[in-house]
CSV table of C-alpha atoms in Angstrom, one decimal:
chain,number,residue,atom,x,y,z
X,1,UNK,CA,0.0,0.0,0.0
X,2,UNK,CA,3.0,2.5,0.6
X,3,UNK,CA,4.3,2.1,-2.9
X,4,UNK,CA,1.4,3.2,-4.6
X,5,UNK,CA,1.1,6.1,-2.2
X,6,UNK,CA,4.7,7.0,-2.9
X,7,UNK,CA,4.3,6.0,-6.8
X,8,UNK,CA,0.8,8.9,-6.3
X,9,UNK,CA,3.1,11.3,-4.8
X,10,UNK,CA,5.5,11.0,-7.7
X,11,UNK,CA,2.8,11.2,-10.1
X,12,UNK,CA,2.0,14.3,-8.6
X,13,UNK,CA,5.4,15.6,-8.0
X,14,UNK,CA,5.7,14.9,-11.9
X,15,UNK,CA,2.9,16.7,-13.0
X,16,UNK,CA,3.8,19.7,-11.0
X,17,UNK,CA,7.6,19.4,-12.9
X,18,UNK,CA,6.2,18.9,-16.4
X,19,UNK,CA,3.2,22.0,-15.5
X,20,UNK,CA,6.0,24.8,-14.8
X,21,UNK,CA,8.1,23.6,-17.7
X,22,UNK,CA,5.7,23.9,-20.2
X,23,UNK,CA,4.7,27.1,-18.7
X,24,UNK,CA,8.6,28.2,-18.7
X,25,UNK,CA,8.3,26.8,-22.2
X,26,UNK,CA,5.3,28.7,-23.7
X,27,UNK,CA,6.4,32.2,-22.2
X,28,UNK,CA,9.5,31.6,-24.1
X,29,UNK,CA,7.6,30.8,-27.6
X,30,UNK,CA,5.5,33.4,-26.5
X,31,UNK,CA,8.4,35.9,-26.3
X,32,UNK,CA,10.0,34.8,-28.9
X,33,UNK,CA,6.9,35.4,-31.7
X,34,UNK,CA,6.8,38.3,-30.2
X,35,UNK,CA,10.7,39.1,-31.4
X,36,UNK,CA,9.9,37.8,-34.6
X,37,UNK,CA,6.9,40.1,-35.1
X,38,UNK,CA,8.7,42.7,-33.8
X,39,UNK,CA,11.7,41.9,-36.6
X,40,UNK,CA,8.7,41.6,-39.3
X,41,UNK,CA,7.6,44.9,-38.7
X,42,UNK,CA,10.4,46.3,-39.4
X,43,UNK,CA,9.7,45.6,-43.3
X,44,UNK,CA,6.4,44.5,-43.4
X,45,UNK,CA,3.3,46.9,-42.0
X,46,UNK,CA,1.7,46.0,-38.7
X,47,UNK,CA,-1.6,44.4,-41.1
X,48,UNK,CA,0.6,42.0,-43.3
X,49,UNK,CA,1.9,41.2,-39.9
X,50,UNK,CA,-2.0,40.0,-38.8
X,51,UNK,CA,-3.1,38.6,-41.9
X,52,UNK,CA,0.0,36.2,-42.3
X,53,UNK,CA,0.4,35.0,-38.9
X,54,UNK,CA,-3.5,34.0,-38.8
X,55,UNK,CA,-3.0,32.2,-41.9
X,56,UNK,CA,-0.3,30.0,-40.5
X,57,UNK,CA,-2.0,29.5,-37.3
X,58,UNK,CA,-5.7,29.3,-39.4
X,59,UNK,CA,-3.9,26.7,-41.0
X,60,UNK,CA,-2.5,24.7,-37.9
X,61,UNK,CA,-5.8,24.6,-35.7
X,62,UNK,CA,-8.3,23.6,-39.1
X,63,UNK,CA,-7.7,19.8,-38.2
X,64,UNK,CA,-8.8,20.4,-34.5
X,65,UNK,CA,-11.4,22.6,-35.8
X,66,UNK,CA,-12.8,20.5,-38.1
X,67,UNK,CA,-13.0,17.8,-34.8
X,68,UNK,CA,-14.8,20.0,-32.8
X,69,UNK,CA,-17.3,21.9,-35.0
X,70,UNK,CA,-19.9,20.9,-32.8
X,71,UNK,CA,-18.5,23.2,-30.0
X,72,UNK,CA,-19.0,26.1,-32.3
X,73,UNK,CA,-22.8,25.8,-33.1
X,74,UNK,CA,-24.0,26.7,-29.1
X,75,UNK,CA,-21.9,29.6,-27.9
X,76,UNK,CA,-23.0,31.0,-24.4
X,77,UNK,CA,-23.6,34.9,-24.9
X,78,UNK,CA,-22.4,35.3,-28.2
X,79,UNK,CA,-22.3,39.2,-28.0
X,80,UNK,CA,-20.5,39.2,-25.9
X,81,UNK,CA,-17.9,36.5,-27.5
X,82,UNK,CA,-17.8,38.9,-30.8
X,83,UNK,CA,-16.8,41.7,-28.4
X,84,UNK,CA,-14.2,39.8,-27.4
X,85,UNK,CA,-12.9,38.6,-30.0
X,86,UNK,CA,-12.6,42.5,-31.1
X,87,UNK,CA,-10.7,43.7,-28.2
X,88,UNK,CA,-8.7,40.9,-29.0
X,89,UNK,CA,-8.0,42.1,-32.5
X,90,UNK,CA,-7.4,45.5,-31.3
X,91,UNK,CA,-4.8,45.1,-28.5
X,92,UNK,CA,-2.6,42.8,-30.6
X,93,UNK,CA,-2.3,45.1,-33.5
X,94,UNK,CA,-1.3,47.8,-30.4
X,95,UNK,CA,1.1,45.3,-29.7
X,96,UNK,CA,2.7,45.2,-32.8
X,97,UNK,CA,1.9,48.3,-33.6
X,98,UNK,CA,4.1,49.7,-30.5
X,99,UNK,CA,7.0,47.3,-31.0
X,100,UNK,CA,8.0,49.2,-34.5
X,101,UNK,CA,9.1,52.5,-32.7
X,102,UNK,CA,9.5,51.1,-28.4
X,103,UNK,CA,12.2,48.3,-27.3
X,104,UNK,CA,10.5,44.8,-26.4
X,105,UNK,CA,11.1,45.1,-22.8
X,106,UNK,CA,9.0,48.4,-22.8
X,107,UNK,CA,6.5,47.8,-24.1
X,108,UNK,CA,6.3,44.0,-22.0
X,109,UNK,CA,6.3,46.3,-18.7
X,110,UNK,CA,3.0,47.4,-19.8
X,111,UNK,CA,1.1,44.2,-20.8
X,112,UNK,CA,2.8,43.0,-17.4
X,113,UNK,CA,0.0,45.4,-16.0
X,114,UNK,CA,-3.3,43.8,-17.1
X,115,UNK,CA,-3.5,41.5,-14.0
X,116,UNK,CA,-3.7,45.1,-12.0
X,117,UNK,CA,-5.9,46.9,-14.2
X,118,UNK,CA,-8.4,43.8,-14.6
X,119,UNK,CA,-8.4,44.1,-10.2
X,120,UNK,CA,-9.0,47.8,-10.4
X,121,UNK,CA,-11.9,47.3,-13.2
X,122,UNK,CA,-13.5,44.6,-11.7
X,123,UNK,CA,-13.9,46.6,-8.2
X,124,UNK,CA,-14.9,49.9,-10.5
X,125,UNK,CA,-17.3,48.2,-13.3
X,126,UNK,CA,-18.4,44.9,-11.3
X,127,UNK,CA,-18.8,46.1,-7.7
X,128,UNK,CA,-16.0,43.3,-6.7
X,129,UNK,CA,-15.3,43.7,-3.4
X,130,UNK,CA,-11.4,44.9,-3.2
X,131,UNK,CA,-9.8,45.2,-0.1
X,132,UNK,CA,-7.2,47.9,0.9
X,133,UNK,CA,-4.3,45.8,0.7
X,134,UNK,CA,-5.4,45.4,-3.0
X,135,UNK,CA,-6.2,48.7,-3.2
X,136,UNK,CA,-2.5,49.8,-2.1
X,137,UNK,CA,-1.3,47.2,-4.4
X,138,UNK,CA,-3.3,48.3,-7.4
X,139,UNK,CA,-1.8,51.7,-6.6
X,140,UNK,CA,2.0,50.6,-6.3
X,141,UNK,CA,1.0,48.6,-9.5
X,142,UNK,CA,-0.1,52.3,-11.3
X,143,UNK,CA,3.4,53.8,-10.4
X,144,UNK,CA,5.3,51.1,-11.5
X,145,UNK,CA,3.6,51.8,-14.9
X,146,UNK,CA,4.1,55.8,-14.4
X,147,UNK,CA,7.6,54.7,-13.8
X,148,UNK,CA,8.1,52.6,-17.1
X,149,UNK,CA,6.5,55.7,-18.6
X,150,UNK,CA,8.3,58.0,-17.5
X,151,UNK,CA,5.6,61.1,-18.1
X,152,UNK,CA,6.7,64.3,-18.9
X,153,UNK,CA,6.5,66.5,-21.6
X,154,UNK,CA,9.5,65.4,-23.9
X,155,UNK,CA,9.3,61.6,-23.1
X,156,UNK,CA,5.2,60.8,-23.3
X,157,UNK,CA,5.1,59.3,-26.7
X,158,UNK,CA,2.1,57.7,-29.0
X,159,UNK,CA,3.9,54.9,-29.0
X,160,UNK,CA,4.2,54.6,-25.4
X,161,UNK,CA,0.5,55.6,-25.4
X,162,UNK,CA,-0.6,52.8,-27.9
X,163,UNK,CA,1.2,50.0,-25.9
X,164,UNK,CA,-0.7,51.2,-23.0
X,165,UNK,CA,-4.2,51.5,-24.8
X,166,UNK,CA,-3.5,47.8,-25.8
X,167,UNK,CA,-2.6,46.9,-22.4
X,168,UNK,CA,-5.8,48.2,-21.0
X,169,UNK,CA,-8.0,46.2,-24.2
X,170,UNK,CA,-5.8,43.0,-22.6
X,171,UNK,CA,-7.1,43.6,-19.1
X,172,UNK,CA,-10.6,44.4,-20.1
X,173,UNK,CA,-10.3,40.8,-22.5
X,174,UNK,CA,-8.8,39.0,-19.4
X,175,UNK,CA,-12.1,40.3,-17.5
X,176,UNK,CA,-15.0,38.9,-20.4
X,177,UNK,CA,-13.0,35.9,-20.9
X,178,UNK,CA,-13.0,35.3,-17.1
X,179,UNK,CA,-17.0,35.6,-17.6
X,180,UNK,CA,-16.6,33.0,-20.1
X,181,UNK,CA,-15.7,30.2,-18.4
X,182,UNK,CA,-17.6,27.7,-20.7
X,183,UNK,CA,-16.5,28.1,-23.4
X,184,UNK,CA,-13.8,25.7,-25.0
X,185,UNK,CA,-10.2,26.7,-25.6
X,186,UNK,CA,-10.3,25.8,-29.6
X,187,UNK,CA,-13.2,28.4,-29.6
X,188,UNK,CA,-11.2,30.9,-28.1
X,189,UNK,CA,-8.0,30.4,-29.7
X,190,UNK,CA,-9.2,29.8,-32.9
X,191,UNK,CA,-11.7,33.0,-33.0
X,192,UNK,CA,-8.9,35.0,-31.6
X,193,UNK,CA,-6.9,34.8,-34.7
X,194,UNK,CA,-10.1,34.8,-37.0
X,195,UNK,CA,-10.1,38.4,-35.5
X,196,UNK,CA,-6.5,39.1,-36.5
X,197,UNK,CA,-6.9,37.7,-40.0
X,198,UNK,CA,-10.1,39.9,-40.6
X,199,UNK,CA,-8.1,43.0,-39.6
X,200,UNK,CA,-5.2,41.8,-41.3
X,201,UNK,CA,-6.4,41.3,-44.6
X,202,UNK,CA,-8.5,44.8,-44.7
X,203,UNK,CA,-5.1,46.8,-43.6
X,204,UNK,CA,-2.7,44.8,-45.9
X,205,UNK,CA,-4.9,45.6,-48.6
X,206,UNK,CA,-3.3,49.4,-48.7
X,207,UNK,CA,-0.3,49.0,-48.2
X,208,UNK,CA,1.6,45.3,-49.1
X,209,UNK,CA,5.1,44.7,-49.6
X,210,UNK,CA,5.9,41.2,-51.6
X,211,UNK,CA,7.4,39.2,-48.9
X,212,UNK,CA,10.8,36.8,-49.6
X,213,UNK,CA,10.4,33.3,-49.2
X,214,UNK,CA,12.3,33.5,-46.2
X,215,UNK,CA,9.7,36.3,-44.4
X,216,UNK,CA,7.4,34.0,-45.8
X,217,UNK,CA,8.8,31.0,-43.8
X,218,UNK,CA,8.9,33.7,-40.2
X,219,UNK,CA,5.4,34.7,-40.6
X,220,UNK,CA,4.2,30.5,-41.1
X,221,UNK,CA,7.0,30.0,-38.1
X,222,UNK,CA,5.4,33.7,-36.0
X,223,UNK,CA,2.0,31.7,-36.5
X,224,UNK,CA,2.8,28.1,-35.0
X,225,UNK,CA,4.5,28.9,-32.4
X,226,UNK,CA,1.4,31.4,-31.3
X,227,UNK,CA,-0.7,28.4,-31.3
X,228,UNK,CA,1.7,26.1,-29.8
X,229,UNK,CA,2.2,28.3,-26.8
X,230,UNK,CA,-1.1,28.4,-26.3
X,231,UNK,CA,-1.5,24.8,-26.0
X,232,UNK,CA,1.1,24.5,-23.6
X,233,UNK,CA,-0.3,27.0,-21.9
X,234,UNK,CA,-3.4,25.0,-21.5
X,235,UNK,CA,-2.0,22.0,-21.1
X,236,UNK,CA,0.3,23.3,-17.9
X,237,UNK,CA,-2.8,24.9,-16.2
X,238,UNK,CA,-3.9,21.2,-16.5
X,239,UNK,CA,-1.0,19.1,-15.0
X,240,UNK,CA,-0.3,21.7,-12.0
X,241,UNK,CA,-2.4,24.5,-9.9
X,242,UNK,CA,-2.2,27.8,-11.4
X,243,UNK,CA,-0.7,28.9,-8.0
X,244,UNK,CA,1.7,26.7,-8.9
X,245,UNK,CA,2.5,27.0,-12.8
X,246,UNK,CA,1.2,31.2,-12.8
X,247,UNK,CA,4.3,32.8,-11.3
X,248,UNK,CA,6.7,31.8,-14.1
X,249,UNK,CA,4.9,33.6,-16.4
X,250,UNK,CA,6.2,37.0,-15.8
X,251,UNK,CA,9.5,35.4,-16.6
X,252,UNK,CA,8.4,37.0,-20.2
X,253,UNK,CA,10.3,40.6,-18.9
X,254,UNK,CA,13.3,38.2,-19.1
X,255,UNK,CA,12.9,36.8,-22.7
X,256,UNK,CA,11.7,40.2,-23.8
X,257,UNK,CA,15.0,41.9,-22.6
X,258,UNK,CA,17.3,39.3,-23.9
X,259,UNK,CA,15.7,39.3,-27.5
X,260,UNK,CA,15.4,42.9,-27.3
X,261,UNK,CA,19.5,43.1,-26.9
X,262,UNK,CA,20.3,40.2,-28.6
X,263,UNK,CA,18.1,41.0,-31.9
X,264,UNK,CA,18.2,44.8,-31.8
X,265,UNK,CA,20.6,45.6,-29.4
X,266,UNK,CA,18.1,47.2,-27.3
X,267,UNK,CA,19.4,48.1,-23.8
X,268,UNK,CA,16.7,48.7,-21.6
X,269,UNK,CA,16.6,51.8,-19.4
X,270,UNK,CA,17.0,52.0,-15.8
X,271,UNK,CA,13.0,53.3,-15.1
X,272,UNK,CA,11.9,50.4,-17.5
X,273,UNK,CA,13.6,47.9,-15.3
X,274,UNK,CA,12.4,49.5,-12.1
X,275,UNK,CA,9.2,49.8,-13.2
X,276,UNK,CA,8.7,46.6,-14.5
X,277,UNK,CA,9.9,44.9,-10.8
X,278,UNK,CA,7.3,47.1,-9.2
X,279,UNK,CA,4.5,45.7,-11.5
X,280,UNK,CA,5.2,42.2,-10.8
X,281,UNK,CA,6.1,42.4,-7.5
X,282,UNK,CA,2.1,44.5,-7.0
X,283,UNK,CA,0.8,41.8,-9.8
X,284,UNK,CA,2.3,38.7,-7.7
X,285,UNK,CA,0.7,39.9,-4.4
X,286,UNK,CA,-2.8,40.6,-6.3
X,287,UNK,CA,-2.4,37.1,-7.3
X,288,UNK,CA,-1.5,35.4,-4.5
X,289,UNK,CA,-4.6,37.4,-2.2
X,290,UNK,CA,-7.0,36.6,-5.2
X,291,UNK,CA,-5.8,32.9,-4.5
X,292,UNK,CA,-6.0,33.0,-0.8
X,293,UNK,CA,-9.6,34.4,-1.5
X,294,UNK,CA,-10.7,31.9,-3.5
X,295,UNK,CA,-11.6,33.9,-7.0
X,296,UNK,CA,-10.1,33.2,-10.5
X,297,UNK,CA,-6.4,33.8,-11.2
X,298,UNK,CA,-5.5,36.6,-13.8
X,299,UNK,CA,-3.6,35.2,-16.0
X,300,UNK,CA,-0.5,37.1,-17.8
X,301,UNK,CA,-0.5,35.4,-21.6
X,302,UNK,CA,0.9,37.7,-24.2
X,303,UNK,CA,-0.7,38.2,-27.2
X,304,UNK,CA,-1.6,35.8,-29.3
């Protein structure tokens, strides 16, 4: 009887082990699409960017698709999905949009915020009951991000403004989607980059550059990896708690910095770096009191 209670503790002990490295995993992918979209606009426009990374990924869910129609035909408030869907659209074109004039790392620090913002907007739009020690965390969040900003006359930029507008669209996704428990990841994922598609094929219509085969093969590669981080996303929040497997996901200030000075030797500013510690340390407390309270983790993912 002891062995299988110590074989059951190993199983567990594994699970945990193979949850936090396919989280550690998927942040990376994550991180780097994000380099490569960041390298792609640099040549391409922000909407050739969309279109041809949907494709890919369009492309790579069909079969799984194609398995699960029936999960598409009954959709719980579907208003409410299409609104989704849109601020999904919208805050990764911001994304991309942001990384052709800011440095990775930048413009990270703010997506690092949405677990924050979603706390503050779910006190201010949902009557959540918030507490003062996530109140004061919310607040040290907000001048982390002031921090990373670094407002003033001569350094407030549209760029930096941009990255922030998509950060709040992320926070105010991460809030419906959190309302949407129901609903099956393939819907989500797959409707996601329907959404960028769309866009992508109206804005690449005025103004598209004939890509190289080699561009050709970044934005198919830009695409898989998208969807395959998202599985392992998935798959992680499976095998472990998200108390667990959540944490490592702000390692993506990490990835972002070391692409960002590896790729374009982008060295990242001393208020960046201080402001990005203050928003995860305010983000990881928020987290662990949302735990300790029992409601529904935040969760960090980057766009996809």
């Amino acid at each position: 009887m002891s062995y299988f209670k110590n074989l059951s503790a190993y199983d567990d002990r594994s699970a945990r082990l193979a949850g936090i490295a396919l989280m550690v995993l998927s942040i990376f992918m994550f991180s780097f699409g994000d380099a490569m979209g960041k390298f792609l606009v640099g040549t391409y426009s922000v909407g050739q960017l969309l279109f041809l990374r949907a494709c890919a990924a369009l492309l790579l869910l069909s079969p799984l698709v194609w398995r699960q129609r029936h999960q598409f035909l009954h959709l719980e408030r579907p208003g409410l999905q299409l609104f989704r869907v849109v601020l999904s659209t919208l805050e990764v074109a911001a994304f991309f949009l942001a990384t052709v004039y800011l440095p990775l790392a930048d413009v990270i620090t703010y997506y690092l915020a949405g677990p924050i913002f979603v706390t503050a907007m779910s006190a201010i739009f949902l009557g959540e009951k918030v507490g003062w020690r996530r109140w004061t965390a919310i607040l040290i969040g907000f001048c982390g991000v002031l921090i990373a900003l670094r407002p003033s006359a001569q350094t407030v930029s549209l760029p930096a403004l941009i990255a922030l507008g998509g950060s709040l669209s992320f926070a105010t996704l991460m809030l419906i989607t959190r309302s949407l428990r129901k609903t099956p990841d393939i819907v989500m994922a797959s409707s996601q980059f329907l959404g960028t598609f769309s866009l992508g094929a109206v804005l690449s219509a005025f103004h598209w550059v004939p890509p190289t085969p080699g561009s050709l093969g970044i934005f198919a590669l830009a695409g898989c990896v998208s969807v395959t981080a998202l599985f392992c996303v998935n798959r992680s929040l499976k095998l472990a708690p998200a108390s667990v497997v959540v944490p490592y996901q702000y390692s993506m200030i990490v990835w972002a910095v070391i692409f960002g000075f590896v790729v374009f030797g982008d060295v990242p500013q001393i208020a960046t770096i201080i402001g990005a510690a203050i928003i995860i340390g305010a983000g990881f407390y928020i987290y662990l009191r949302e735990r300790d309270l029992g409601r529904p983790s935040n969760e960090v993912n980057p766009p996809a």
